[in-house]
Amino acid sequence: MRAAVLVDQEVMDVKEQKTPEAGTGEVLIRVRSCGICGTDQHIYHGHPGSAEVHPPIILGHELSGEVVAVGQGVSSLKEGDRVSVDPNIYCGSCEYCRSGRLHLCDRLQAVGVTRDGGMAECCLVPAENCYIIPDAMSYEEAALLEPLGCVLHGFRKLDIRPQHQVLIIGGGFIGQIFLQLVRERGVSRITVSEPASYKHESLRGLGADAVVSPLDPDTADVLASSADVVIECVGRTDSVQTAVRAARKGGQVLLFGVAAPDAEAAIRPFDIFSKELRIMGSFINPFTHTDAIQLVSRGKVRLAPLISHRFTLEQLPDAMRNYPQLGVSKGIVQI
């Protein structure tokens, strides 16, 4: 099989690899679509993903495809099934797993992070991590159920009410999903902060009442203590600081964007105290894949229109190398 292998930091090559065989409890998937996540870029540049990464490895934790081989002991799937993959694999025995917080597992493994993933013609996956998708759902949509599931996990942490004003910081792929979910709650006002002006029209089309640019010197004053709920989708120091400043008294702040491990933000504890803020993090996607399938199937969340770039396996090494310059909102590898 062909695979795009991360050989070393910032070194990816398309190679012929031996096609793996399905072991006990596993299925072999013929990959059809694989999303490129911001975390894949972090890993490419030498940072950890949801767990430590040790090249050489095949990246790609947002994937879908067709089951082509079934290992011993698998009765829930058969050859020909169309599936989407939840990549996260939990140990089941640490204190977090045993208390129902599996996503915080001390020995977390993940397809495309600690074991070979979907940037290849085939991928070996535990059968229990596969979800059969409806016939009407495209493989591209199915690959993007994983990031939608991550967004759902964060979204469920928030108490969003109709009278609330919501600020979303970052109008990229993740911000666009959050925007659709918030819109369904019928809130009073949704504002999106996004520096790329070419995204502003589409953000309004997805339901934003206002779109502002953080590059505008007046934006900080406009946003100060303005939002009941702030959803930070960027992971930059300045955007985290903006999130805390923008929250009103009694506000909720969700820090969803993935910051660099060594990033530090200057936040005034007095603001948290005096405004009695709730500041929350959100990590991966426990127990959300089934709901993600339903949201897309019912048209509550649209994923396909959010794809900005499509690449082949052969194009992937150059794409990963030049990703920041390509203006990608969401990239898909078509295999």
CSV table of C-alpha atoms in Angstrom, one decimal:
chain,number,residue,atom,x,y,z
A,1,MET,CA,0.0,0.0,0.0
A,2,ARG,CA,1.0,3.6,-0.5
A,3,ALA,CA,1.4,5.8,2.6
A,4,ALA,CA,2.6,9.3,3.5
A,5,VAL,CA,5.0,8.5,6.3
A,6,LEU,CA,6.3,11.1,8.7
A,7,VAL,CA,9.9,10.0,8.8
A,8,ASP,CA,11.2,12.7,11.1
A,9,GLN,CA,10.3,16.2,12.2
A,10,GLU,CA,9.1,18.1,9.1
A,11,VAL,CA,10.1,15.2,6.8
A,12,MET,CA,7.2,13.3,5.1
A,13,ASP,CA,7.6,10.9,2.2
A,14,VAL,CA,5.1,8.8,0.2
A,15,LYS,CA,6.3,5.2,0.4
A,16,GLU,CA,5.3,1.7,-0.4
A,17,GLN,CA,4.5,-0.1,2.9
A,18,LYS,CA,3.4,-3.6,3.7
A,19,THR,CA,-0.4,-3.8,4.0
A,20,PRO,CA,-1.1,-4.7,7.6
A,21,GLU,CA,-3.3,-7.7,8.5
A,22,ALA,CA,-6.3,-7.5,10.8
A,23,GLY,CA,-5.6,-9.1,14.2
A,24,THR,CA,-8.0,-10.1,16.9
A,25,GLY,CA,-10.6,-7.4,17.4
A,26,GLU,CA,-9.4,-5.4,14.5
A,27,VAL,CA,-10.5,-4.4,11.0
A,28,LEU,CA,-8.6,-3.3,8.0
A,29,ILE,CA,-10.0,-0.2,6.4
A,30,ARG,CA,-9.5,0.9,2.8
A,31,VAL,CA,-9.2,4.6,3.5
A,32,ARG,CA,-11.3,6.9,1.3
A,33,SER,CA,-10.9,10.3,3.0
A,34,CYS,CA,-8.7,11.6,5.7
A,35,GLY,CA,-8.9,15.1,7.2
A,36,ILE,CA,-5.8,17.2,8.0
A,37,CYS,CA,-6.1,18.5,11.5
A,38,GLY,CA,-4.3,21.4,13.1
A,39,THR,CA,-2.9,18.8,15.4
A,40,ASP,CA,-1.3,17.0,12.4
A,41,GLN,CA,0.6,20.2,11.7
A,42,HIS,CA,1.7,20.4,15.3
A,43,ILE,CA,3.0,16.8,15.1
A,44,TYR,CA,4.6,17.5,11.8
A,45,HIS,CA,6.6,20.4,13.4
A,46,GLY,CA,7.7,18.2,16.4
A,47,HIS,CA,5.0,18.9,19.0
A,48,PRO,CA,2.9,16.2,20.7
A,49,GLY,CA,-0.6,15.4,19.7
A,50,SER,CA,-3.1,14.0,22.1
A,51,ALA,CA,-0.2,11.8,23.2
A,52,GLU,CA,3.6,11.7,22.4
A,53,VAL,CA,4.4,10.9,18.8
A,54,HIS,CA,7.5,8.9,17.7
A,55,PRO,CA,8.3,8.9,14.0
A,56,PRO,CA,8.4,7.1,11.7
A,57,ILE,CA,4.6,7.1,11.7
A,58,ILE,CA,1.6,7.5,9.4
A,59,LEU,CA,-0.5,10.5,10.6
A,60,GLY,CA,-4.2,11.0,10.1
A,61,HIS,CA,-6.7,10.6,12.9
A,62,GLU,CA,-9.8,12.0,11.0
A,63,LEU,CA,-10.6,9.1,8.6
A,64,SER,CA,-13.3,7.1,7.0
A,65,GLY,CA,-13.4,4.2,4.6
A,66,GLU,CA,-14.6,0.7,3.7
A,67,VAL,CA,-13.9,-2.4,5.7
A,68,VAL,CA,-11.9,-4.8,3.6
A,69,ALA,CA,-10.8,-7.4,6.2
A,70,VAL,CA,-12.2,-8.5,9.6
A,71,GLY,CA,-10.0,-10.0,12.3
A,72,GLN,CA,-10.9,-12.8,14.6
A,73,GLY,CA,-13.6,-12.1,17.2
A,74,VAL,CA,-15.2,-9.3,15.3
A,75,SER,CA,-18.9,-9.7,14.8
A,76,SER,CA,-20.1,-6.1,14.7
A,77,LEU,CA,-18.6,-5.4,11.2
A,78,LYS,CA,-18.3,-7.1,7.9
A,79,GLU,CA,-16.4,-6.5,4.7
A,80,GLY,CA,-18.0,-3.7,2.7
A,81,ASP,CA,-19.2,-1.7,5.7
A,82,ARG,CA,-18.8,2.0,5.3
A,83,VAL,CA,-17.3,3.4,8.5
A,84,SER,CA,-16.1,6.5,10.3
A,85,VAL,CA,-13.4,6.1,12.9
A,86,ASP,CA,-13.1,7.5,16.4
A,87,PRO,CA,-9.3,7.3,16.8
A,88,ASN,CA,-8.9,7.3,20.5
A,89,ILE,CA,-8.0,4.1,22.3
A,90,TYR,CA,-8.3,3.9,26.1
A,91,CYS,CA,-6.6,1.5,28.5
A,92,GLY,CA,-9.8,0.9,30.6
A,93,SER,CA,-7.9,0.3,33.8
A,94,CYS,CA,-6.4,3.6,35.0
A,95,GLU,CA,-8.3,5.8,37.5
A,96,TYR,CA,-9.7,8.1,34.8
A,97,CYS,CA,-11.1,5.2,32.7
A,98,ARG,CA,-12.5,3.6,35.8
A,99,SER,CA,-14.3,6.8,36.8
A,100,GLY,CA,-15.9,7.4,33.4
A,101,ARG,CA,-13.4,10.0,32.2
A,102,LEU,CA,-11.8,7.8,29.5
A,103,HIS,CA,-10.5,10.7,27.4
A,104,LEU,CA,-8.1,11.6,30.3
A,105,CYS,CA,-6.7,8.1,30.2
A,106,ASP,CA,-3.1,7.8,31.5
A,107,ARG,CA,-2.2,5.4,28.7
A,108,LEU,CA,-4.2,7.1,25.9
A,109,GLN,CA,-3.4,5.7,22.4
A,110,ALA,CA,-4.8,7.0,19.1
A,111,VAL,CA,-4.9,6.0,15.5
A,112,GLY,CA,-2.8,8.5,13.6
A,113,VAL,CA,-0.9,9.7,16.7
A,114,THR,CA,0.6,6.7,18.5
A,115,ARG,CA,-0.1,4.2,15.8
A,116,ASP,CA,-0.4,4.4,12.0
A,117,GLY,CA,-3.3,6.4,10.8
A,118,GLY,CA,-5.3,7.4,7.7
A,119,MET,CA,-2.8,9.1,5.5
A,120,ALA,CA,-2.4,5.8,3.6
A,121,GLU,CA,-4.4,3.5,1.3
A,122,CYS,CA,-5.2,1.2,4.3
A,123,CYS,CA,-5.4,1.6,8.0
A,124,LEU,CA,-5.7,-1.0,10.8
A,125,VAL,CA,-8.3,0.0,13.4
A,126,PRO,CA,-9.9,-1.6,16.5
A,127,ALA,CA,-13.4,-2.7,15.5
A,128,GLU,CA,-14.9,-1.0,18.5
A,129,ASN,CA,-13.6,2.4,17.2
A,130,CYS,CA,-15.6,2.1,14.0
A,131,TYR,CA,-19.1,3.6,13.4
A,132,ILE,CA,-21.2,2.5,10.4
A,133,ILE,CA,-22.3,5.6,8.5
A,134,PRO,CA,-25.5,6.1,6.5
A,135,ASP,CA,-25.5,5.4,2.8
A,136,ALA,CA,-26.3,9.1,2.1
A,137,MET,CA,-23.2,10.3,4.0
A,138,SER,CA,-20.1,11.0,1.9
A,139,TYR,CA,-16.7,9.7,3.0
A,140,GLU,CA,-15.5,13.3,3.3
A,141,GLU,CA,-18.3,14.1,5.8
A,142,ALA,CA,-17.6,10.8,7.6
A,143,ALA,CA,-13.9,11.7,8.0
A,144,LEU,CA,-14.8,15.0,9.6
A,145,LEU,CA,-17.1,13.5,12.2
A,146,GLU,CA,-14.1,13.2,14.5
A,147,PRO,CA,-13.5,17.0,14.8
A,148,LEU,CA,-17.2,17.6,15.0
A,149,GLY,CA,-17.2,15.1,18.0
A,150,CYS,CA,-14.4,17.1,19.6
A,151,VAL,CA,-16.5,20.3,19.2
A,152,LEU,CA,-19.5,18.6,20.7
A,153,HIS,CA,-17.6,17.6,23.8
A,154,GLY,CA,-16.6,21.2,24.4
A,155,PHE,CA,-20.0,22.5,23.5
A,156,ARG,CA,-21.7,20.3,26.1
A,157,LYS,CA,-19.7,22.0,28.8
A,158,LEU,CA,-21.4,25.3,28.1
A,159,ASP,CA,-24.7,26.5,29.6
A,160,ILE,CA,-26.0,28.4,26.5
A,161,ARG,CA,-29.3,30.1,26.9
A,162,PRO,CA,-31.5,32.1,24.4
A,163,GLN,CA,-30.7,35.5,26.1
A,164,HIS,CA,-26.9,35.0,25.8
A,165,GLN,CA,-24.5,36.9,23.6
A,166,VAL,CA,-21.8,34.6,22.3
A,167,LEU,CA,-18.4,35.4,21.1
A,168,ILE,CA,-16.4,32.9,18.9
A,169,ILE,CA,-12.7,33.7,18.6
A,170,GLY,CA,-11.5,32.2,15.3
A,171,GLY,CA,-13.5,31.7,12.2
A,172,GLY,CA,-11.7,28.7,10.8
A,173,PHE,CA,-13.0,25.2,10.5
A,174,ILE,CA,-13.6,24.6,14.2
A,175,GLY,CA,-15.1,28.1,14.7
A,176,GLN,CA,-17.4,27.4,11.8
A,177,ILE,CA,-18.7,24.2,13.5
A,178,PHE,CA,-19.2,26.0,16.8
A,179,LEU,CA,-21.0,28.7,15.0
A,180,GLN,CA,-23.5,26.3,13.6
A,181,LEU,CA,-24.1,24.6,16.9
A,182,VAL,CA,-24.6,27.9,18.7
A,183,ARG,CA,-27.0,29.2,16.0
A,184,GLU,CA,-29.2,26.1,16.7
A,185,ARG,CA,-29.6,27.3,20.3
A,186,GLY,CA,-31.2,30.6,19.1
A,187,VAL,CA,-29.1,32.9,21.2
A,188,SER,CA,-29.5,36.7,21.3
A,189,ARG,CA,-26.3,37.5,19.3
A,190,ILE,CA,-23.3,35.7,17.8
A,191,THR,CA,-20.1,37.6,17.1
A,192,VAL,CA,-17.1,36.0,15.5
A,193,SER,CA,-13.6,37.5,15.7
A,194,GLU,CA,-11.6,36.5,12.6
A,195,PRO,CA,-8.7,38.4,11.0
A,196,ALA,CA,-9.1,36.9,7.4
A,197,SER,CA,-11.6,39.2,5.7
A,198,TYR,CA,-12.3,36.7,2.9
A,199,LYS,CA,-14.0,34.5,5.5
A,200,HIS,CA,-16.4,37.2,6.9
A,201,GLU,CA,-19.1,36.7,4.3
A,202,SER,CA,-19.3,32.9,4.8
A,203,LEU,CA,-19.3,33.4,8.5
A,204,ARG,CA,-22.4,35.6,8.3
A,205,GLY,CA,-23.9,33.0,6.0
A,206,LEU,CA,-23.4,30.4,8.7
A,207,GLY,CA,-25.3,32.5,11.2
A,208,ALA,CA,-23.0,35.2,12.7
A,209,ASP,CA,-24.8,38.4,13.5
A,210,ALA,CA,-21.5,40.3,13.5
A,211,VAL,CA,-17.9,39.6,12.3
A,212,VAL,CA,-15.0,41.7,13.6
A,213,SER,CA,-11.3,41.6,12.9
A,214,PRO,CA,-8.8,41.4,15.8
A,215,LEU,CA,-6.5,43.5,13.6
A,216,ASP,CA,-8.8,46.4,13.9
A,217,PRO,CA,-7.5,48.6,16.8
A,218,ASP,CA,-11.0,49.3,18.0
A,219,THR,CA,-12.0,45.6,18.3
A,220,ALA,CA,-10.5,45.1,21.8
A,221,ASP,CA,-12.6,47.9,23.2
A,222,VAL,CA,-15.7,46.8,21.4
A,223,LEU,CA,-15.4,43.2,22.8
A,224,ALA,CA,-14.4,44.1,26.4
A,225,SER,CA,-16.8,42.4,28.8
A,226,SER,CA,-19.4,41.9,26.1
A,227,ALA,CA,-20.1,38.2,26.0
A,228,ASP,CA,-21.9,35.8,28.2
A,229,VAL,CA,-20.1,32.9,26.5
A,230,VAL,CA,-16.7,33.1,24.9
A,231,ILE,CA,-15.4,30.2,22.7
A,232,GLU,CA,-11.7,30.4,21.9
A,233,CYS,CA,-10.8,28.3,18.8
A,234,VAL,CA,-7.3,29.6,18.0
A,235,GLY,CA,-4.9,28.5,20.7
A,236,ARG,CA,-2.8,31.7,20.7
A,237,THR,CA,-1.7,33.6,23.7
A,238,ASP,CA,-3.3,36.8,22.5
A,239,SER,CA,-6.6,35.1,21.7
A,240,VAL,CA,-6.7,33.5,25.2
A,241,GLN,CA,-6.2,36.8,26.8
A,242,THR,CA,-8.9,38.4,24.6
A,243,ALA,CA,-11.3,35.6,25.7
A,244,VAL,CA,-10.9,36.4,29.3
A,245,ARG,CA,-11.2,40.2,28.7
A,246,ALA,CA,-14.3,39.7,26.6
A,247,ALA,CA,-16.3,37.7,29.1
A,248,ARG,CA,-19.0,39.5,31.0
A,249,LYS,CA,-19.7,39.1,34.7
A,250,GLY,CA,-20.8,35.5,35.4
A,251,GLY,CA,-19.4,34.6,31.9
A,252,GLN,CA,-18.2,31.2,30.6
A,253,VAL,CA,-14.9,30.9,28.7
A,254,LEU,CA,-14.2,27.7,26.8
A,255,LEU,CA,-10.5,27.4,25.7
A,256,PHE,CA,-10.8,25.0,22.8
A,257,GLY,CA,-7.9,26.0,20.6
A,258,VAL,CA,-4.7,23.9,21.0
A,259,ALA,CA,-1.9,26.1,22.2
A,260,ALA,CA,1.8,25.3,22.0
A,261,PRO,CA,2.9,23.3,25.1
A,262,ASP,CA,5.2,26.1,26.3
A,263,ALA,CA,2.7,29.0,25.6
A,264,GLU,CA,1.9,31.2,28.6
A,265,ALA,CA,-0.9,33.8,28.7
A,266,ALA,CA,-1.0,36.9,30.9
A,267,ILE,CA,-4.3,36.8,32.6
A,268,ARG,CA,-5.3,39.0,35.5
A,269,PRO,CA,-6.7,36.8,38.3
A,270,PHE,CA,-8.7,39.7,39.6
A,271,ASP,CA,-10.8,39.6,36.4
A,272,ILE,CA,-11.6,35.9,37.0
A,273,PHE,CA,-12.4,36.8,40.7
A,274,SER,CA,-14.4,40.0,40.1
A,275,LYS,CA,-16.4,38.7,37.1
A,276,GLU,CA,-16.7,35.2,38.7
A,277,LEU,CA,-15.8,33.5,35.4
A,278,ARG,CA,-15.9,29.9,34.6
A,279,ILE,CA,-12.9,29.0,32.5
A,280,MET,CA,-12.9,25.5,30.9
A,281,GLY,CA,-10.7,23.3,28.8
A,282,SER,CA,-11.8,20.6,26.3
A,283,PHE,CA,-9.9,17.6,25.3
A,284,ILE,CA,-10.7,15.2,22.4
A,285,ASN,CA,-14.1,13.6,21.9
A,286,PRO,CA,-15.5,11.0,24.4
A,287,PHE,CA,-18.9,9.5,23.6
A,288,THR,CA,-19.8,11.9,20.8
A,289,HIS,CA,-19.4,10.1,17.5
A,290,THR,CA,-23.0,8.7,17.3
A,291,ASP,CA,-24.4,12.2,18.0
A,292,ALA,CA,-22.1,13.7,15.3
A,293,ILE,CA,-23.4,11.2,12.8
A,294,GLN,CA,-27.0,12.3,13.6
A,295,LEU,CA,-26.3,16.0,13.4
A,296,VAL,CA,-24.8,15.7,9.9
A,297,SER,CA,-27.5,13.3,8.7
A,298,ARG,CA,-30.2,15.6,9.8
A,299,GLY,CA,-28.6,18.6,8.3
A,300,LYS,CA,-28.1,20.4,11.6
A,301,VAL,CA,-24.3,20.7,10.9
A,302,ARG,CA,-22.9,21.1,7.4
A,303,LEU,CA,-19.4,19.9,7.0
A,304,ALA,CA,-18.8,19.5,3.3
A,305,PRO,CA,-19.1,23.2,2.5
A,306,LEU,CA,-16.3,23.9,5.1
A,307,ILE,CA,-13.7,22.0,3.1
A,308,SER,CA,-11.3,24.5,1.4
A,309,HIS,CA,-8.6,22.2,-0.1
A,310,ARG,CA,-8.3,18.7,-1.3
A,311,PHE,CA,-5.0,16.8,-1.8
A,312,THR,CA,-3.8,13.5,-3.1
A,313,LEU,CA,-1.4,11.3,-1.2
A,314,GLU,CA,1.4,12.4,-3.6
A,315,GLN,CA,0.6,16.1,-2.9
A,316,LEU,CA,0.6,15.6,0.8
A,317,PRO,CA,4.3,16.1,1.7
A,318,ASP,CA,4.4,19.5,-0.1
A,319,ALA,CA,1.1,20.5,1.4
A,320,MET,CA,2.2,19.7,4.9
A,321,ARG,CA,5.5,21.6,4.3
A,322,ASN,CA,3.7,24.7,3.0
A,323,TYR,CA,0.5,24.5,4.9
A,324,PRO,CA,0.6,27.9,6.6
A,325,GLN,CA,1.0,29.6,3.2
A,326,LEU,CA,-1.8,27.8,1.5
A,327,GLY,CA,-4.7,29.5,3.3
A,328,VAL,CA,-6.3,26.2,4.3
A,329,SER,CA,-9.5,26.4,6.3
A,330,LYS,CA,-10.0,22.6,6.2
A,331,GLY,CA,-8.0,20.2,4.1
A,332,ILE,CA,-9.0,16.7,3.1
A,333,VAL,CA,-6.7,13.9,1.7
A,334,GLN,CA,-8.6,12.0,-1.1
A,335,ILE,CA,-7.2,8.5,-1.3
